[in-house]
PDB file of C-alpha atoms in Angstrom:
ATOM      1  CA  MET J 155     -84.289  -6.633  13.719  1.00  0.00           C
ATOM      2  CA  LYS J 156     -81.520  -9.803  12.066  1.00  0.00           C
ATOM      3  CA  LYS J 157     -80.813  -7.343   8.885  1.00  0.00           C
ATOM      4  CA  ILE J 158     -80.188  -4.393  11.662  1.00  0.00           C
ATOM      5  CA  PHE J 159     -77.412  -6.768  13.653  1.00  0.00           C
ATOM      6  CA  ALA J 160     -76.309  -8.294   9.727  1.00  0.00           C
ATOM      7  CA  LEU J 161     -76.178  -4.778   8.342  1.00  0.00           C
ATOM      8  CA  LEU J 162     -73.801  -3.284  11.972  1.00  0.00           C
ATOM      9  CA  THR J 163     -71.661  -7.092  11.614  1.00  0.00           C
ATOM     10  CA  PHE J 164     -70.732  -6.054   8.733  1.00  0.00           C
ATOM     11  CA  THR J 165     -69.717  -2.448   8.614  1.00  0.00           C
ATOM     12  CA  LEU J 166     -67.711  -3.178  11.669  1.00  0.00           C
ATOM     13  CA  LEU J 167     -66.095  -5.742   9.669  1.00  0.00           C
ATOM     14  CA  ALA J 168     -65.444  -3.406   6.669  1.00  0.00           C
ATOM     15  CA  THR J 169     -63.774  -1.105   9.896  1.00  0.00           C
ATOM     16  CA  ALA J 170     -61.732  -3.574  10.487  1.00  0.00           C
ATOM     17  CA  CYS J 171     -60.189  -4.307   7.055  1.00  0.00           C
ATOM     18  CA  ASP J 172     -59.270  -0.612   6.145  1.00  0.00           C
ATOM     19  CA  ASN J 173     -57.579  -0.406   9.463  1.00  0.00           C
ATOM     20  CA  THR J 174     -56.201  -3.371   8.878  1.00  0.00           C
ATOM     21  CA  GLN J 175     -54.717  -2.197   5.096  1.00  0.00           C
ATOM     22  CA  GLU J 176     -53.689   1.239   7.105  1.00  0.00           C
ATOM     23  CA  THR J 177     -51.156  -0.137   8.735  1.00  0.00           C
ATOM     24  CA  THR J 178     -49.728  -2.304   6.260  1.00  0.00           C
ATOM     25  CA  THR J 179     -49.388   0.192   3.678  1.00  0.00           C
ATOM     26  CA  THR J 180     -47.572   2.203   6.771  1.00  0.00           C
ATOM     27  CA  GLN J 181     -45.579  -0.637   7.893  1.00  0.00           C
ATOM     28  CA  THR J 182     -44.478  -1.291   4.128  1.00  0.00           C
ATOM     29  CA  SER J 183     -43.520   3.761   3.659  1.00  0.00           C
ATOM     30  CA  THR J 184     -41.280   3.148   7.069  1.00  0.00           C
ATOM     31  CA  THR J 185     -39.435  -0.038   5.882  1.00  0.00           C
ATOM     32  CA  GLN J 186     -38.483   1.972   2.173  1.00  0.00           C
ATOM     33  CA  THR J 187     -37.932   5.114   3.954  1.00  0.00           C
ATOM     34  CA  VAL J 188     -34.573   3.344   6.547  1.00  0.00           C
ATOM     35  CA  SER J 189     -33.229   1.411   3.631  1.00  0.00           C
ATOM     36  CA  ALA J 190     -32.947   4.348   1.600  1.00  0.00           C
ATOM     37  CA  THR J 191     -31.518   6.572   4.477  1.00  0.00           C
ATOM     38  CA  ALA J 192     -29.325   3.357   4.299  1.00  0.00           C
ATOM     39  CA  THR J 193     -27.950   4.447   0.957  1.00  0.00           C
ATOM     40  CA  GLU J 194     -27.827   7.856   0.651  1.00  0.00           C
ATOM     41  CA  THR J 195     -27.586  10.522   2.979  1.00  0.00           C
ATOM     42  CA  ALA J 196     -28.580  14.811   1.926  1.00  0.00           C
ATOM     43  CA  SER J 197     -25.080  15.325   1.326  1.00  0.00           C
ATOM     44  CA  GLY J 198     -24.943  13.752  -0.850  1.00  0.00           C
ATOM     45  CA  GLU J 199     -22.066  11.385   1.345  1.00  0.00           C
ATOM     46  CA  GLN J 200     -22.375   7.763  -0.070  1.00  0.00           C
ATOM     47  CA  ALA J 201     -22.993   5.326   2.953  1.00  0.00           C
ATOM     48  CA  ALA J 202     -22.470   2.476   4.714  1.00  0.00           C
ATOM     49  CA  ALA J 203     -23.982  -0.566   5.146  1.00  0.00           C
ATOM     50  CA  ALA J 204     -23.292  -1.818   8.158  1.00  0.00           C
ATOM     51  CA  PRO J 205     -24.218  -2.088  11.785  1.00  0.00           C
ATOM     52  CA  THR J 206     -24.754   1.012  14.003  1.00  0.00           C
ATOM     53  CA  THR J 207     -21.857   0.038  16.367  1.00  0.00           C
ATOM     54  CA  GLY J 208     -18.350  -0.953  15.627  1.00  0.00           C
ATOM     55  CA  GLU J 209     -19.000  -4.470  18.357  1.00  0.00           C
ATOM     56  CA  GLY J 210     -19.579  -7.404  15.653  1.00  0.00           C
ATOM     57  CA  ALA J 211     -18.234  -5.018  12.149  1.00  0.00           C
ATOM     58  CA  THR J 212     -16.293  -6.465  10.271  1.00  0.00           C
ATOM     59  CA  ILE J 213     -12.973  -5.294   8.389  1.00  0.00           C
ATOM     60  CA  GLY J 214     -11.530  -6.501   5.520  1.00  0.00           C
ATOM     61  CA  MET J 215      -7.501  -5.812   4.825  1.00  0.00           C
ATOM     62  CA  SER J 216      -5.430  -6.564   2.058  1.00  0.00           C
ATOM     63  CA  ILE J 217      -2.138  -6.521   2.506  1.00  0.00           C
ATOM     64  CA  SER J 218       0.472  -5.568  -0.198  1.00  0.00           C
ATOM     65  CA  THR J 219       3.056  -8.369   1.929  1.00  0.00           C
ATOM     66  CA  LEU J 220       3.075  -9.965   5.400  1.00  0.00           C
ATOM     67  CA  ASN J 221       6.879 -10.810   4.270  1.00  0.00           C
ATOM     68  CA  ASN J 222       8.350  -6.839   5.368  1.00  0.00           C
ATOM     69  CA  PRO J 223       8.556  -6.386   8.866  1.00  0.00           C
ATOM     70  CA  PHE J 224       7.082  -2.531   8.042  1.00  0.00           C
ATOM     71  CA  PHE J 225       3.597  -4.394   6.840  1.00  0.00           C
ATOM     72  CA  VAL J 226       3.529  -7.630   9.703  1.00  0.00           C
ATOM     73  CA  GLU J 227       3.287  -3.689  12.702  1.00  0.00           C
ATOM     74  CA  LEU J 228       1.349  -2.402  10.520  1.00  0.00           C
ATOM     75  CA  ARG J 229      -1.095  -5.573  10.182  1.00  0.00           C
ATOM     76  CA  ASP J 230      -0.617  -5.578  14.341  1.00  0.00           C
ATOM     77  CA  GLY J 231      -1.635  -2.396  15.076  1.00  0.00           C
ATOM     78  CA  ALA J 232      -5.386  -2.868  12.565  1.00  0.00           C
ATOM     79  CA  GLN J 233      -5.765  -5.809  14.334  1.00  0.00           C
ATOM     80  CA  ALA J 234      -5.267  -4.565  17.865  1.00  0.00           C
ATOM     81  CA  ALA J 235      -7.402  -1.949  17.122  1.00  0.00           C
ATOM     82  CA  ALA J 236     -10.118  -4.080  15.760  1.00  0.00           C
ATOM     83  CA  ASP J 237      -9.551  -6.478  19.576  1.00  0.00           C
ATOM     84  CA  ALA J 238     -10.413  -2.834  20.536  1.00  0.00           C
ATOM     85  CA  GLY J 239     -13.148  -2.022  18.727  1.00  0.00           C
ATOM     86  CA  GLY J 240     -14.955  -5.708  19.382  1.00  0.00           C
ATOM     87  CA  ALA J 241     -14.155  -6.097  15.635  1.00  0.00           C
ATOM     88  CA  GLU J 242     -13.494  -8.301  13.599  1.00  0.00           C
ATOM     89  CA  LEU J 243     -10.791  -8.786  11.374  1.00  0.00           C
ATOM     90  CA  THR J 244      -9.761 -10.627   8.401  1.00  0.00           C
ATOM     91  CA  VAL J 245      -6.549 -10.099   6.438  1.00  0.00           C
ATOM     92  CA  LEU J 246      -5.181 -11.194   3.652  1.00  0.00           C
ATOM     93  CA  ASP J 247      -2.196 -11.452   2.484  1.00  0.00           C
ATOM     94  CA  ALA J 248      -1.228 -10.825  -1.438  1.00  0.00           C
ATOM     95  CA  GLN J 249       2.126 -11.551  -1.110  1.00  0.00           C
ATOM     96  CA  ASP J 250       3.073  -8.916  -3.654  1.00  0.00           C
ATOM     97  CA  ARG J 251       1.308  -9.699  -6.424  1.00  0.00           C
ATOM     98  CA  ALA J 252      -1.181  -7.298  -7.722  1.00  0.00           C
ATOM     99  CA  ASP J 253      -2.594 -10.157  -9.359  1.00  0.00           C
ATOM    100  CA  LYS J 254      -3.747 -11.706  -6.023  1.00  0.00           C
ATOM    101  CA  GLN J 255      -4.530  -9.264  -4.922  1.00  0.00           C
ATOM    102  CA  ALA J 256      -7.522  -8.847  -7.202  1.00  0.00           C
ATOM    103  CA  SER J 257      -8.568 -11.815  -6.052  1.00  0.00           C
ATOM    104  CA  ASP J 258      -8.408 -11.815  -2.012  1.00  0.00           C
ATOM    105  CA  ILE J 259     -10.189  -8.339  -2.668  1.00  0.00           C
ATOM    106  CA  GLU J 260     -12.700  -9.767  -4.541  1.00  0.00           C
ATOM    107  CA  ASP J 261     -12.800 -12.556  -1.617  1.00  0.00           C
ATOM    108  CA  LEU J 262     -14.236  -9.756   1.032  1.00  0.00           C
ATOM    109  CA  VAL J 263     -16.649  -7.988  -1.325  1.00  0.00           C
ATOM    110  CA  THR J 264     -18.324 -11.451  -1.491  1.00  0.00           C
ATOM    111  CA  ARG J 265     -17.629 -11.626   2.234  1.00  0.00           C
ATOM    112  CA  GLY J 266     -20.104  -8.190   2.358  1.00  0.00           C
ATOM    113  CA  VAL J 267     -17.421  -7.632   4.622  1.00  0.00           C
ATOM    114  CA  ASP J 268     -18.488  -4.214   5.940  1.00  0.00           C
ATOM    115  CA  VAL J 269     -15.689  -1.523   5.088  1.00  0.00           C
ATOM    116  CA  ILE J 270     -12.162  -2.924   3.269  1.00  0.00           C
ATOM    117  CA  LEU J 271      -8.851  -1.286   4.041  1.00  0.00           C
ATOM    118  CA  VAL J 272      -5.911  -1.770   0.804  1.00  0.00           C
ATOM    119  CA  ASN J 273      -2.655  -1.092   0.817  1.00  0.00           C
ATOM    120  CA  ALA J 274      -1.671  -2.088  -2.697  1.00  0.00           C
ATOM    121  CA  THR J 275       0.624  -3.212  -4.276  1.00  0.00           C
ATOM    122  CA  ASP J 276       0.180  -1.536  -7.903  1.00  0.00           C
ATOM    123  CA  SER J 277      -1.722   2.055  -7.170  1.00  0.00           C
ATOM    124  CA  ASP J 278      -3.001   1.680 -10.605  1.00  0.00           C
ATOM    125  CA  ALA J 279      -3.927  -1.635 -11.078  1.00  0.00           C
ATOM    126  CA  ILE J 280      -5.466  -1.892  -7.388  1.00  0.00           C
ATOM    127  CA  VAL J 281      -8.040   0.963  -8.948  1.00  0.00           C
ATOM    128  CA  PRO J 282     -10.353  -2.002 -10.769  1.00  0.00           C
ATOM    129  CA  SER J 283     -10.369  -3.749  -7.170  1.00  0.00           C
ATOM    130  CA  ILE J 284     -11.640  -0.578  -6.297  1.00  0.00           C
ATOM    131  CA  MET J 285     -14.292   0.348  -8.829  1.00  0.00           C
ATOM    132  CA  THR J 286     -15.962  -3.692  -7.391  1.00  0.00           C
ATOM    133  CA  ALA J 287     -16.249  -2.527  -3.791  1.00  0.00           C
ATOM    134  CA  ASN J 288     -17.946   0.366  -4.348  1.00  0.00           C
ATOM    135  CA  GLU J 289     -20.737  -1.060  -6.651  1.00  0.00           C
ATOM    136  CA  ALA J 290     -20.669  -2.658  -3.653  1.00  0.00           C
ATOM    137  CA  GLY J 291     -21.854  -0.201  -1.700  1.00  0.00           C
ATOM    138  CA  ILE J 292     -17.827  -1.235   0.754  1.00  0.00           C
ATOM    139  CA  PRO J 293     -16.376   1.737   1.907  1.00  0.00           C
ATOM    140  CA  VAL J 294     -12.452   1.380   1.347  1.00  0.00           C
ATOM    141  CA  ILE J 295      -9.585   2.946   2.949  1.00  0.00           C
ATOM    142  CA  THR J 296      -6.048   3.168   2.045  1.00  0.00           C
ATOM    143  CA  VAL J 297      -3.395   3.046   3.696  1.00  0.00           C
ATOM    144  CA  ASP J 298      -0.106   4.134   4.141  1.00  0.00           C
ATOM    145  CA  ARG J 299       0.013   3.635   0.023  1.00  0.00           C
ATOM    146  CA  SER J 300      -2.813   5.188  -2.170  1.00  0.00           C
ATOM    147  CA  ALA J 301      -4.320   4.105  -5.806  1.00  0.00           C
ATOM    148  CA  ASN J 302      -4.822   6.270  -8.775  1.00  0.00           C
ATOM    149  CA  GLY J 303      -8.337   5.521  -9.046  1.00  0.00           C
ATOM    150  CA  GLY J 304     -12.002   4.528  -7.739  1.00  0.00           C
ATOM    151  CA  GLN J 305     -13.285   5.986  -4.591  1.00  0.00           C
ATOM    152  CA  VAL J 306     -12.151   5.740  -1.695  1.00  0.00           C
ATOM    153  CA  ALA J 307     -13.540   7.656   2.093  1.00  0.00           C
ATOM    154  CA  TYR J 308      -9.824   7.524   3.331  1.00  0.00           C
ATOM    155  CA  HIS J 309      -5.926   8.197   2.586  1.00  0.00           C
ATOM    156  CA  ILE J 310      -3.856   6.922   6.120  1.00  0.00           C
ATOM    157  CA  ALA J 311       0.031   7.410   5.416  1.00  0.00           C
ATOM    158  CA  SER J 312       3.006   9.289   6.341  1.00  0.00           C
ATOM    159  CA  ASP J 313       3.673  12.390   4.108  1.00  0.00           C
ATOM    160  CA  ASN J 314       6.157   9.321   1.346  1.00  0.00           C
ATOM    161  CA  VAL J 315       7.631  12.988  -1.047  1.00  0.00           C
ATOM    162  CA  ALA J 316       8.288  14.705   2.380  1.00  0.00           C
ATOM    163  CA  GLY J 317      10.922  11.626   3.969  1.00  0.00           C
ATOM    164  CA  GLY J 318      12.330  11.432   0.361  1.00  0.00           C
ATOM    165  CA  LYS J 319      13.149  15.050   1.241  1.00  0.00           C
ATOM    166  CA  LEU J 320      14.464  14.278   4.556  1.00  0.00           C
ATOM    167  CA  ALA J 321      16.832  11.621   3.393  1.00  0.00           C
ATOM    168  CA  GLY J 322      17.807  13.817   1.007  1.00  0.00           C
ATOM    169  CA  GLU J 323      18.938  16.106   3.166  1.00  0.00           C
ATOM    170  CA  PHE J 324      20.925  14.021   5.877  1.00  0.00           C
ATOM    171  CA  ILE J 325      22.883  12.484   2.753  1.00  0.00           C
ATOM    172  CA  ARG J 326      23.151  15.622   1.257  1.00  0.00           C
ATOM    173  CA  ASP J 327      24.805  17.906   4.873  1.00  0.00           C
ATOM    174  CA  GLN J 328      26.625  14.373   5.583  1.00  0.00           C
ATOM    175  CA  LEU J 329      28.474  14.702   2.176  1.00  0.00           C
ATOM    176  CA  GLY J 330      28.767  18.586   2.207  1.00  0.00           C
ATOM    177  CA  GLY J 331      26.200  19.421  -0.905  1.00  0.00           C
ATOM    178  CA  SER J 332      28.882  16.509  -3.633  1.00  0.00           C
ATOM    179  CA  GLY J 333      29.648  13.000  -3.965  1.00  0.00           C
ATOM    180  CA  ASN J 334      28.500   9.704  -5.768  1.00  0.00           C
ATOM    181  CA  VAL J 335      24.903   8.293  -4.936  1.00  0.00           C
ATOM    182  CA  VAL J 336      22.858   5.098  -5.451  1.00  0.00           C
ATOM    183  CA  GLU J 337      18.839   5.041  -6.010  1.00  0.00           C
ATOM    184  CA  LEU J 338      17.222   1.438  -4.656  1.00  0.00           C
ATOM    185  CA  GLN J 339      14.038   1.410  -5.618  1.00  0.00           C
ATOM    186  CA  GLY J 340      10.926  -0.043  -3.835  1.00  0.00           C
ATOM    187  CA  VAL J 341       8.149  -1.991  -6.397  1.00  0.00           C
ATOM    188  CA  PRO J 342       7.133   0.018 -10.136  1.00  0.00           C
ATOM    189  CA  GLY J 343       4.346   1.487 -10.240  1.00  0.00           C
ATOM    190  CA  SER J 344       3.618   1.567  -6.069  1.00  0.00           C
ATOM    191  CA  SER J 345       3.206   4.932  -5.053  1.00  0.00           C
ATOM    192  CA  ALA J 346       5.726   4.995  -1.769  1.00  0.00           C
ATOM    193  CA  ALA J 347       8.347   4.039  -4.477  1.00  0.00           C
ATOM    194  CA  ARG J 348       7.092   6.520  -6.795  1.00  0.00           C
ATOM    195  CA  ASP J 349       6.640   9.152  -4.342  1.00  0.00           C
ATOM    196  CA  ARG J 350       9.903   8.193  -1.671  1.00  0.00           C
ATOM    197  CA  GLY J 351      11.826   8.145  -5.002  1.00  0.00           C
ATOM    198  CA  GLU J 352      10.787  12.400  -6.169  1.00  0.00           C
ATOM    199  CA  GLY J 353      11.434  13.746  -2.312  1.00  0.00           C
ATOM    200  CA  PHE J 354      14.944  12.681  -2.840  1.00  0.00           C
ATOM    201  CA  ASN J 355      14.943  13.897  -6.363  1.00  0.00           C
ATOM    202  CA  ILE J 356      14.175  17.755  -5.436  1.00  0.00           C
ATOM    203  CA  ILE J 357      17.373  18.200  -3.389  1.00  0.00           C
ATOM    204  CA  VAL J 358      19.919  15.970  -6.239  1.00  0.00           C
ATOM    205  CA  LYS J 359      18.282  18.234  -8.430  1.00  0.00           C
ATOM    206  CA  GLU J 360      18.844  21.558  -5.872  1.00  0.00           C
ATOM    207  CA  ASN J 361      22.424  20.092  -5.424  1.00  0.00           C
ATOM    208  CA  PRO J 362      24.296  20.107  -9.078  1.00  0.00           C
ATOM    209  CA  GLY J 363      27.209  18.072  -6.698  1.00  0.00           C
ATOM    210  CA  MET J 364      25.297  15.467  -6.064  1.00  0.00           C
ATOM    211  CA  ASN J 365      25.447  13.094  -8.904  1.00  0.00           C
ATOM    212  CA  VAL J 366      23.118   9.432  -9.395  1.00  0.00           C
ATOM    213  CA  VAL J 367      25.160   7.262 -10.232  1.00  0.00           C
ATOM    214  CA  ALA J 368      22.769   4.050 -10.241  1.00  0.00           C
ATOM    215  CA  ALA J 369      19.115   3.892  -9.931  1.00  0.00           C
ATOM    216  CA  GLN J 370      17.705   0.845  -9.828  1.00  0.00           C
ATOM    217  CA  PRO J 371      14.866  -1.162  -8.561  1.00  0.00           C
ATOM    218  CA  ALA J 372      14.949  -3.992  -6.132  1.00  0.00           C
ATOM    219  CA  ASP J 373      11.154  -4.505  -4.595  1.00  0.00           C
ATOM    220  CA  PHE J 374      11.137  -3.555  -1.485  1.00  0.00           C
ATOM    221  CA  ASN J 375      13.348  -6.743  -0.967  1.00  0.00           C
ATOM    222  CA  ARG J 376      16.170  -7.642   0.825  1.00  0.00           C
ATOM    223  CA  ALA J 377      17.453 -10.225  -0.827  1.00  0.00           C
ATOM    224  CA  LYS J 378      16.922  -8.300  -3.956  1.00  0.00           C
ATOM    225  CA  GLY J 379      18.656  -4.633  -2.746  1.00  0.00           C
ATOM    226  CA  LEU J 380      21.710  -7.575  -1.715  1.00  0.00           C
ATOM    227  CA  SER J 381      21.685  -8.333  -5.521  1.00  0.00           C
ATOM    228  CA  VAL J 382      21.652  -5.776  -7.082  1.00  0.00           C
ATOM    229  CA  MET J 383      23.690  -4.048  -5.162  1.00  0.00           C
ATOM    230  CA  GLU J 384      26.085  -6.711  -5.385  1.00  0.00           C
ATOM    231  CA  ASN J 385      25.824  -5.041  -9.609  1.00  0.00           C
ATOM    232  CA  ILE J 386      26.077  -2.259  -8.495  1.00  0.00           C
ATOM    233  CA  LEU J 387      29.158  -2.421  -6.933  1.00  0.00           C
ATOM    234  CA  GLN J 388      30.880  -4.122  -9.990  1.00  0.00           C
ATOM    235  CA  ALA J 389      29.685  -1.833 -11.925  1.00  0.00           C
ATOM    236  CA  GLN J 390      30.440   1.721 -10.026  1.00  0.00           C
ATOM    237  CA  PRO J 391      33.831   1.548  -8.514  1.00  0.00           C
ATOM    238  CA  GLU J 392      33.110   5.234  -6.175  1.00  0.00           C
ATOM    239  CA  ILE J 393      29.835   5.664  -4.342  1.00  0.00           C
ATOM    240  CA  ASP J 394      30.227   7.658  -1.228  1.00  0.00           C
ATOM    241  CA  ALA J 395      26.245   6.927  -0.230  1.00  0.00           C
ATOM    242  CA  VAL J 396      23.065   4.551  -0.836  1.00  0.00           C
ATOM    243  CA  PHE J 397      18.967   5.475  -0.475  1.00  0.00           C
ATOM    244  CA  ALA J 398      16.807   2.802  -0.330  1.00  0.00           C
ATOM    245  CA  HIS J 399      13.372   3.269  -0.527  1.00  0.00           C
ATOM    246  CA  ASN J 400      12.445   0.001   2.540  1.00  0.00           C
ATOM    247  CA  ASP J 401      14.780  -0.544   4.695  1.00  0.00           C
ATOM    248  CA  GLU J 402      14.859  -4.603   3.899  1.00  0.00           C
ATOM    249  CA  MET J 403      16.329  -3.393   0.383  1.00  0.00           C
ATOM    250  CA  ALA J 404      18.573  -0.825   2.073  1.00  0.00           C
ATOM    251  CA  LEU J 405      19.433  -3.727   5.253  1.00  0.00           C
ATOM    252  CA  GLY J 406      20.829  -6.264   1.816  1.00  0.00           C
ATOM    253  CA  ALA J 407      22.745  -3.128   0.018  1.00  0.00           C
ATOM    254  CA  LEU J 408      24.328  -3.344   3.369  1.00  0.00           C
ATOM    255  CA  GLN J 409      25.487  -7.413   3.332  1.00  0.00           C
ATOM    256  CA  ALA J 410      26.948  -6.821  -0.126  1.00  0.00           C
ATOM    257  CA  ILE J 411      28.557  -2.752   1.023  1.00  0.00           C
ATOM    258  CA  THR J 412      30.607  -5.398   3.677  1.00  0.00           C
ATOM    259  CA  ALA J 413      31.220  -8.426   1.078  1.00  0.00           C
ATOM    260  CA  ALA J 414      33.025  -6.316  -1.208  1.00  0.00           C
ATOM    261  CA  ASP J 415      35.194  -4.148   1.709  1.00  0.00           C
ATOM    262  CA  ARG J 416      33.895  -0.665   0.359  1.00  0.00           C
ATOM    263  CA  ASP J 417      33.171   2.502   3.091  1.00  0.00           C
ATOM    264  CA  ILE J 418      29.705   3.754   1.542  1.00  0.00           C
ATOM    265  CA  MET J 419      26.374   5.828   4.049  1.00  0.00           C
ATOM    266  CA  VAL J 420      22.803   4.324   3.487  1.00  0.00           C
ATOM    267  CA  VAL J 421      19.985   5.002   4.444  1.00  0.00           C
ATOM    268  CA  GLY J 422      17.781   3.663   4.485  1.00  0.00           C
ATOM    269  CA  PHE J 423      12.927   4.151   5.221  1.00  0.00           C
ATOM    270  CA  ASP J 424      10.461   2.709   7.969  1.00  0.00           C
ATOM    271  CA  ALA J 425      12.370   2.275  10.836  1.00  0.00           C
ATOM    272  CA  THR J 426      11.890  -1.564  11.020  1.00  0.00           C
ATOM    273  CA  PRO J 427      13.467  -2.798  14.464  1.00  0.00           C
ATOM    274  CA  ASP J 428      16.192  -4.274  12.443  1.00  0.00           C
ATOM    275  CA  ALA J 429      16.880  -1.419  10.456  1.00  0.00           C
ATOM    276  CA  VAL J 430      17.298   0.475  14.515  1.00  0.00           C
ATOM    277  CA  ASP J 431      18.764  -1.446  15.735  1.00  0.00           C
ATOM    278  CA  ALA J 432      21.296  -0.984  12.431  1.00  0.00           C
ATOM    279  CA  VAL J 433      21.329   2.390  13.053  1.00  0.00           C
ATOM    280  CA  LYS J 434      22.750   1.949  16.873  1.00  0.00           C
ATOM    281  CA  GLY J 435      25.215  -0.332  16.125  1.00  0.00           C
ATOM    282  CA  GLY J 436      26.364   2.184  14.090  1.00  0.00           C
ATOM    283  CA  THR J 437      25.769   0.843  10.558  1.00  0.00           C
ATOM    284  CA  LEU J 438      22.925   1.792   8.783  1.00  0.00           C
ATOM    285  CA  ALA J 439      23.616   6.012   8.417  1.00  0.00           C
ATOM    286  CA  ALA J 440      19.940   7.344   9.054  1.00  0.00           C
ATOM    287  CA  THR J 441      16.484   5.228   8.594  1.00  0.00           C
ATOM    288  CA  VAL J 442      13.687   7.537   8.029  1.00  0.00           C
ATOM    289  CA  ALA J 443      10.805   6.567  10.813  1.00  0.00           C
ATOM    290  CA  GLN J 444       7.172   5.991   9.252  1.00  0.00           C
ATOM    291  CA  LYS J 445       4.506   4.382  12.389  1.00  0.00           C
ATOM    292  CA  PRO J 446       2.892   1.865  10.659  1.00  0.00           C
ATOM    293  CA  GLY J 447       1.217   0.426  13.918  1.00  0.00           C
ATOM    294  CA  ASP J 448      -0.007   3.569  13.615  1.00  0.00           C
ATOM    295  CA  ILE J 449      -1.039   3.809  10.408  1.00  0.00           C
ATOM    296  CA  GLY J 450      -2.809   0.051  10.561  1.00  0.00           C
ATOM    297  CA  ARG J 451      -3.629   1.565  14.016  1.00  0.00           C
ATOM    298  CA  LEU J 452      -5.892   4.753  12.416  1.00  0.00           C
ATOM    299  CA  GLY J 453      -7.227   2.686   9.501  1.00  0.00           C
ATOM    300  CA  VAL J 454      -9.436   0.403  11.462  1.00  0.00           C
ATOM    301  CA  GLU J 455     -10.711   3.533  13.764  1.00  0.00           C
ATOM    302  CA  LYS J 456     -11.254   5.427  10.527  1.00  0.00           C
ATOM    303  CA  ALA J 457     -13.015   2.283   9.039  1.00  0.00           C
ATOM    304  CA  LEU J 458     -15.145   2.450  12.647  1.00  0.00           C
ATOM    305  CA  GLU J 459     -15.546   5.224  12.531  1.00  0.00           C
ATOM    306  CA  VAL J 460     -17.690   4.436   9.175  1.00  0.00           C
ATOM    307  CA  VAL J 461     -18.956   1.453  10.728  1.00  0.00           C
ATOM    308  CA  SER J 462     -20.786   3.885  13.673  1.00  0.00           C
ATOM    309  CA  SER J 463     -21.462   6.895  11.614  1.00  0.00           C
ATOM    310  CA  GLY J 464     -22.971   5.760   8.645  1.00  0.00           C
ATOM    311  CA  ASN J 465     -21.582   8.328   6.055  1.00  0.00           C
ATOM    312  CA  VAL J 466     -18.480   7.203   3.907  1.00  0.00           C
ATOM    313  CA  PRO J 467     -16.917  11.165   2.726  1.00  0.00           C
ATOM    314  CA  ALA J 468     -17.242  11.641  -0.724  1.00  0.00           C
ATOM    315  CA  THR J 469     -14.167  12.636  -1.556  1.00  0.00           C
ATOM    316  CA  THR J 470     -11.312  11.902   0.226  1.00  0.00           C
ATOM    317  CA  GLU J 471     -10.240  12.661   3.459  1.00  0.00           C
ATOM    318  CA  ASN J 472      -5.782  12.323   3.938  1.00  0.00           C
ATOM    319  CA  VAL J 473      -4.726  11.879   7.578  1.00  0.00           C
ATOM    320  CA  PRO J 474      -1.466  12.080   8.168  1.00  0.00           C
ATOM    321  CA  VAL J 475       0.986  10.539  10.386  1.00  0.00           C
ATOM    322  CA  ASP J 476       3.914  11.860  11.027  1.00  0.00           C
ATOM    323  CA  LEU J 477       6.910  11.608  10.221  1.00  0.00           C
ATOM    324  CA  GLU J 478      11.309  11.955  12.235  1.00  0.00           C
ATOM    325  CA  LEU J 479      14.364  10.614  11.337  1.00  0.00           C
ATOM    326  CA  ILE J 480      16.821   8.506  13.117  1.00  0.00           C
ATOM    327  CA  LYS J 481      20.465   8.819  13.078  1.00  0.00           C
TER     328      LYS J 481
END
């Protein structure tokens, strides 16, 4: 009997051990499957390693500069959307320096944020930083200014080429199709400067009577817009109109024109509060309205979609924001 009892005990223990090993193996296999699902989907899309809801999500935002009312509005729109979605938004100011922006994005990658929003200082220089985020599995969304490389999930912006054409058409109509025009350009290398200039010059080329007598960068900066315009006024005795790639440069140009006691029409871009007031006051002829608050809001809303769904589009999806001319 003792031998039979011992044999039964051994059998029961062995069965229990086998069941324990099977349970452990099954749990390990389930964890690996979930992990694989979190990094790749059946459609081949990049998946975001992020919470399943917006609540508690972390979003990093790298802005070219906060020394510009346009980008302050963009940031505020993003912050309002983050607050509404229960997300934490970290905003870093690149101060219009590509090297600082690279360092800022590296910092966001190190922090392990769920999504990074980028407003590029330079569309080429930003590419390595976007690729660093890609390698870390952090989805990237560009706002207002595009990037010339790397994997970007969404690009949210107004059509800057169309905006440049809108400004050019207004100037053409006001001048009756002919006149001497100055173009104050934005930061060289930025997509906004490139696209706004492209749209404007399409209209110029269609109207042989429009003559661009000077085209110089003033880096989207009011003080530089003032100084560059002062130099142009000294060199050019006949100027009928100025198109500035943003309102800050347009307002700087207005200061120089007023000081020189010249009568020259100025058109800006962005519809910042100061520019809209200048249009209402009759000193600025017009400005192209971009709605930066909407750009920031949509950027965060798309980030929260990525966090919630866990999926990132394999190719960039463009999200347009409407334009209008304020005159």
